[in-house]
């Protein structure tokens, strides 16, 4: 009775493992933004369910994504929108899910006025629950 040689199958599996490990970091979604740092508590899991994430890059462009805020880190992911399109999307979201949280991720190099413009657009659209996304404070960088 002959036995099946499994060595070629193991070789194929190792190659697939390497491919999956190399491509896994590329699967993250979002827009690359240098977030400001703040010493605040993370949100409870109940408040983090599929939020609308509005990212504003350093050049002032607005991007919309849906999902966890931590997943919004890959440049080019999400949808780039104009201020008018943001108003339309936010209005439609408020009609269907009025309790949906909206998180604003703004780059640290962005002018404060642009952040206020985006938050005003969301407010005019009827969004009641807006939060700002920050990175944790790096205590080693603080000086006395």
XYZ file of N, CA and C in Angstrom:
432
model
N 0.843 -1.170 0.000
C 0.000 0.000 0.000
C 0.895 1.242 0.000
N 0.619 2.155 -0.890
C 1.456 3.360 -0.963
C 0.846 4.485 -0.129
N 1.726 5.344 0.353
C 1.286 6.476 1.172
C 1.342 7.757 0.349
N 0.516 8.713 0.712
C 0.493 9.999 0.020
C 1.639 10.859 0.540
N 2.365 11.462 -0.386
C 3.466 12.351 -0.015
C 2.884 13.744 0.266
N 2.949 14.207 1.511
C 2.341 15.482 1.896
C 3.326 16.648 1.863
N 4.591 16.394 1.572
C 5.597 17.464 1.568
C 5.240 18.576 0.574
N 4.802 18.280 -0.645
C 4.431 19.382 -1.550
C 3.271 20.230 -1.015
N 2.334 19.600 -0.325
C 1.214 20.350 0.252
C 1.693 21.291 1.358
N 2.637 20.823 2.146
C 3.199 21.669 3.205
C 3.927 22.857 2.587
N 4.663 22.631 1.493
C 5.353 23.728 0.810
C 4.364 24.784 0.322
N 3.277 24.333 -0.264
C 2.256 25.266 -0.755
C 1.639 26.035 0.409
N 1.358 25.357 1.495
C 0.764 26.023 2.661
C 1.711 27.072 3.240
N 3.005 26.789 3.286
C 3.965 27.769 3.795
C 4.037 28.995 2.884
N 3.985 28.775 1.586
C 3.984 29.906 0.649
C 2.728 30.751 0.850
N 1.572 30.108 0.993
C 0.331 30.852 1.239
C 0.389 31.608 2.560
N 0.969 30.999 3.581
C 1.111 31.669 4.871
C 1.946 32.938 4.736
N 3.056 32.861 4.021
C 3.908 34.038 3.811
C 3.151 35.113 3.039
N 2.403 34.726 2.029
C 1.629 35.700 1.244
C 0.593 36.384 2.118
N -0.137 35.627 2.914
C -1.155 36.225 3.788
C -0.530 37.128 4.841
N 0.610 36.729 5.373
C 1.275 37.572 6.373
C 1.774 38.874 5.755
N 2.196 38.834 4.505
C 2.690 40.040 3.844
C 1.555 40.978 3.459
N 0.391 40.433 3.124
C -0.715 41.287 2.681
C -1.632 41.728 3.806
N -1.584 41.092 4.965
C -2.484 41.449 6.071
C -2.359 42.907 6.497
N -1.161 43.480 6.629
C -1.090 44.895 7.023
C -1.695 45.844 5.993
N -1.802 45.416 4.749
C -2.357 46.277 3.711
C -3.877 46.316 3.731
N -4.524 45.495 4.537
C -5.975 45.412 4.548
C -6.639 46.453 5.433
N -5.884 47.228 6.176
C -6.474 48.245 7.044
C -7.074 49.348 6.178
N -8.179 49.936 6.653
C -8.877 50.948 5.884
C -8.756 52.292 6.559
N -8.864 53.338 5.776
C -8.891 54.667 6.360
C -7.993 55.633 5.635
N -7.725 56.746 6.278
C -6.943 57.828 5.719
C -5.805 58.111 6.681
N -4.603 58.302 6.137
C -3.449 58.571 6.994
C -3.530 59.986 7.555
N -3.575 60.083 8.875
C -3.698 61.369 9.554
C -2.834 61.331 10.805
N -2.117 62.425 11.067
C -1.376 62.566 12.323
C -2.336 63.153 13.346
N -2.882 62.306 14.209
C -3.897 62.747 15.166
C -3.269 63.507 16.323
N -4.002 64.479 16.875
C -3.525 65.127 18.099
C -3.587 64.133 19.253
N -2.839 64.438 20.310
C -2.819 63.544 21.460
C -3.612 64.147 22.604
N -4.304 63.292 23.343
C -5.088 63.741 24.492
C -5.098 62.645 25.543
N -5.167 63.046 26.788
C -5.218 62.108 27.901
C -6.682 61.866 28.254
N -7.327 60.968 27.500
C -8.747 60.687 27.725
C -8.974 59.183 27.688
N -10.067 58.776 28.270
C -10.418 57.356 28.323
C -10.992 56.904 26.984
N -10.696 55.666 26.552
C -11.329 55.147 25.343
C -12.826 54.968 25.552
N -13.567 54.996 24.441
C -15.016 54.825 24.516
C -15.367 53.389 24.875
N -16.462 53.201 25.607
C -16.932 51.829 25.854
C -17.324 51.165 24.541
N -17.235 49.845 24.492
C -17.542 49.108 23.264
C -18.955 49.355 22.765
N -19.891 49.639 23.643
C -21.283 49.868 23.234
C -21.411 51.113 22.370
N -20.530 52.095 22.550
C -20.613 53.338 21.784
C -19.773 53.287 20.517
N -19.090 52.177 20.251
C -18.170 52.110 19.125
C -18.720 51.298 17.956
N -19.981 50.984 17.943
C -20.547 50.100 16.935
C -20.707 50.812 15.595
N -19.897 50.448 14.630
C -19.965 50.940 13.251
C -20.217 52.442 13.142
N -19.344 53.288 13.644
C -19.577 54.726 13.528
C -19.260 55.228 12.125
N -19.722 56.417 11.830
C -19.327 57.127 10.615
C -18.069 57.905 10.987
N -17.004 57.731 10.211
C -15.743 58.401 10.504
C -15.480 59.430 9.416
N -15.368 60.695 9.823
C -15.060 61.781 8.898
C -13.618 62.185 9.165
N -12.739 61.935 8.197
C -11.322 62.266 8.340
C -11.015 63.513 7.529
N -10.259 64.420 8.136
C -9.852 65.643 7.442
C -8.330 65.645 7.417
N -7.760 65.537 6.218
C -6.307 65.465 6.070
C -5.689 66.846 6.196
N -4.369 66.879 6.241
C -3.634 68.134 6.398
C -3.900 69.093 5.241
N -4.204 68.560 4.050
C -4.495 69.427 2.903
C -5.937 69.930 2.901
N -6.731 69.547 3.907
C -8.113 70.007 4.024
C -9.127 69.107 3.357
N -8.678 68.044 2.674
C -9.622 67.144 2.005
C -10.392 66.330 3.037
N -11.647 66.048 2.709
C -12.556 65.341 3.617
C -12.775 63.928 3.079
N -12.649 62.950 3.965
C -12.826 61.544 3.614
C -13.845 60.933 4.563
N -14.705 60.056 4.053
C -15.721 59.397 4.875
C -15.484 57.895 4.829
N -15.580 57.279 6.004
C -15.383 55.844 6.137
C -16.341 55.338 7.212
N -16.694 54.083 7.167
C -17.548 53.474 8.187
C -16.794 52.319 8.817
N -16.796 52.249 10.139
C -16.102 51.191 10.856
C -15.426 51.722 12.095
N -14.583 50.886 12.716
C -13.905 51.267 13.956
C -12.864 52.346 13.696
N -12.723 53.336 14.570
C -11.744 54.406 14.376
C -10.315 53.909 14.256
N -9.975 52.806 14.945
C -8.615 52.304 14.854
C -8.302 51.750 13.473
N -9.333 51.384 12.722
C -9.110 50.795 11.408
C -8.909 51.838 10.334
N -9.048 53.084 10.666
C -8.964 54.146 9.667
C -7.565 54.708 9.600
N -6.592 53.906 9.111
C -5.216 54.377 9.077
C -4.551 54.234 7.721
N -5.147 53.560 6.774
C -4.501 53.325 5.497
C -4.828 54.449 4.530
N -3.785 55.141 3.977
C -4.068 56.223 3.048
C -4.760 55.706 1.794
N -5.692 56.462 1.300
C -6.386 56.102 0.078
C -7.657 55.321 0.282
N -7.870 54.777 1.461
C -9.110 54.049 1.716
C -10.187 55.043 2.129
N -11.427 54.615 2.106
C -12.517 55.544 2.388
C -12.918 56.253 1.104
N -13.805 57.218 1.231
C -14.305 57.946 0.073
C -14.062 59.428 0.272
N -13.420 60.053 -0.705
C -13.202 61.494 -0.633
C -14.499 62.184 -1.039
N -14.920 63.171 -0.234
C -16.181 63.860 -0.495
C -15.978 65.367 -0.419
N -16.872 66.079 -1.072
C -16.904 67.540 -0.970
C -17.742 67.910 0.251
N -17.662 69.160 0.708
C -18.513 69.562 1.836
C -20.002 69.342 1.563
N -20.448 69.588 0.330
C -21.855 69.359 -0.015
C -22.238 67.889 0.060
N -21.345 67.031 -0.438
C -21.611 65.590 -0.383
C -21.598 65.086 1.058
N -20.749 65.681 1.906
C -20.733 65.311 3.321
C -22.068 65.656 3.969
N -22.613 66.824 3.635
C -23.920 67.222 4.165
C -24.991 66.222 3.756
N -24.990 65.832 2.466
C -25.987 64.877 1.972
C -25.854 63.525 2.669
N -24.614 63.020 2.777
C -24.411 61.710 3.419
C -24.829 61.742 4.881
N -24.434 62.802 5.588
C -24.770 62.902 7.011
C -26.278 63.017 7.206
N -26.953 63.766 6.334
C -28.408 63.907 6.433
C -29.093 62.561 6.226
N -28.634 61.793 5.231
C -29.214 60.472 4.986
C -28.970 59.530 6.160
N -27.777 59.595 6.738
C -27.458 58.741 7.886
C -28.350 59.085 9.069
N -28.559 60.386 9.317
C -29.392 60.817 10.452
C -30.827 60.337 10.275
N -31.321 60.321 9.029
C -32.691 59.849 8.782
C -32.840 58.369 9.114
N -31.844 57.572 8.739
C -31.956 56.126 8.941
C -31.493 55.682 10.324
N -30.444 56.310 10.841
C -29.909 55.937 12.163
C -29.570 57.199 12.948
N -30.543 57.821 13.581
C -30.294 59.084 14.285
C -29.329 58.956 15.459
N -29.154 57.747 15.983
C -28.259 57.560 17.129
C -26.837 57.181 16.724
N -26.543 57.130 15.425
C -25.223 56.728 14.950
C -24.168 57.754 15.358
N -23.097 57.321 16.039
C -22.043 58.275 16.381
C -21.206 58.623 15.154
N -20.740 59.853 15.110
C -19.865 60.321 14.040
C -18.569 60.777 14.692
N -17.451 60.214 14.247
C -16.147 60.586 14.778
C -15.404 61.423 13.747
N -14.832 62.527 14.190
C -14.036 63.396 13.319
C -12.571 63.151 13.642
N -11.814 62.761 12.624
C -10.366 62.578 12.747
C -9.714 63.707 11.969
N -9.058 64.617 12.659
C -8.436 65.765 12.004
C -6.932 65.734 12.222
N -6.179 65.999 11.163
C -4.725 66.025 11.237
C -4.263 67.171 12.135
N -3.155 66.968 12.842
C -2.642 68.013 13.738
C -2.183 69.245 12.973
N -1.786 69.081 11.711
C -1.321 70.213 10.911
C -2.478 71.020 10.320
N -3.687 70.553 10.510
C -4.861 71.211 9.944
C -5.245 72.443 10.758
N -5.685 73.485 10.064
C -6.141 74.700 10.748
C -7.405 74.396 11.554
N -7.479 74.971 12.727
C -8.609 74.755 13.635
C -9.931 75.126 12.963
N -9.913 76.172 12.153
C -11.126 76.620 11.472
C -11.714 75.565 10.554
N -10.855 74.779 9.907
C -11.342 73.731 9.000
C -12.064 72.632 9.788
N -11.556 72.308 10.978
C -12.213 71.311 11.834
C -13.597 71.816 12.231
N -13.681 73.093 12.591
C -14.965 73.686 12.973
C -15.930 73.684 11.789
N -15.428 73.952 10.570
C -16.285 73.900 9.374
C -16.915 72.516 9.224
N -16.093 71.478 9.357
C -16.597 70.108 9.200
C -17.612 69.790 10.290
N -17.321 70.192 11.520
C -18.264 69.934 12.610
C -19.558 70.724 12.414
N -19.476 71.927 11.844
C -20.685 72.712 11.549
C -21.526 72.046 10.469
N -20.855 71.486 9.460
C -21.575 70.759 8.408
C -22.354 69.601 9.025
N -21.705 68.865 9.917
C -22.368 67.731 10.567
C -23.526 68.195 11.441
N -23.343 69.311 12.137
C -24.410 69.834 12.999
C -25.612 70.271 12.167
N -25.359 70.971 11.048
C -26.464 71.405 10.177
C -27.200 70.212 9.580
N -26.489 69.098 9.386
C -27.121 67.892 8.840
C -27.956 67.168 9.888
N -27.842 67.581 11.147
C -28.652 66.981 12.198
C -27.947 65.934 13.034
N -26.634 65.797 12.859
C -25.882 64.822 13.649
C -25.789 65.325 15.082
N -26.247 64.509 16.026
C -26.266 64.930 17.429
C -25.080 64.392 18.217
N -24.480 63.313 17.743
C -23.422 62.647 18.498
C -22.115 62.711 17.718
N -21.314 63.766 17.947
C -20.042 63.956 17.249
C -18.911 63.840 18.263
N -17.903 63.061 17.925
C -16.734 62.916 18.793
C -15.466 63.195 18.015
N -14.429 63.623 18.719
C -13.122 63.860 18.113
C -12.199 62.700 18.466
N -11.498 62.183 17.466
C -10.593 61.058 17.666
C -9.193 61.607 17.921
N -8.536 61.100 18.968
C -7.167 61.498 19.293
C -6.329 60.257 19.558
N -5.023 60.442 19.579
C -4.106 59.393 20.010
C -3.816 59.592 21.487
N -3.440 58.530 22.202
C -3.079 58.699 23.611
C -1.834 59.576 23.753
N -1.730 60.287 24.861
C -0.577 61.148 25.115
C 0.646 60.274 25.361
N 1.756 60.641 24.714
C 3.029 59.971 24.945
C 3.724 60.697 26.090
N 3.644 60.141 27.285
C 4.171 60.807 28.476
C 5.678 61.003 28.420
N 6.380 60.193 27.640
C 7.832 60.343 27.551
C 8.223 61.607 26.785
N 7.321 62.152 25.970
C 7.619 63.362 25.197
C 7.345 64.635 25.982
N 6.583 64.524 27.064
C 6.261 65.699 27.860
C 7.455 66.086 28.719
N 7.694 67.381 28.827
C 8.783 67.868 29.677
C 8.200 68.652 30.830
N 8.902 68.659 31.920
C 8.424 69.367 33.120
C 8.737 70.837 33.024
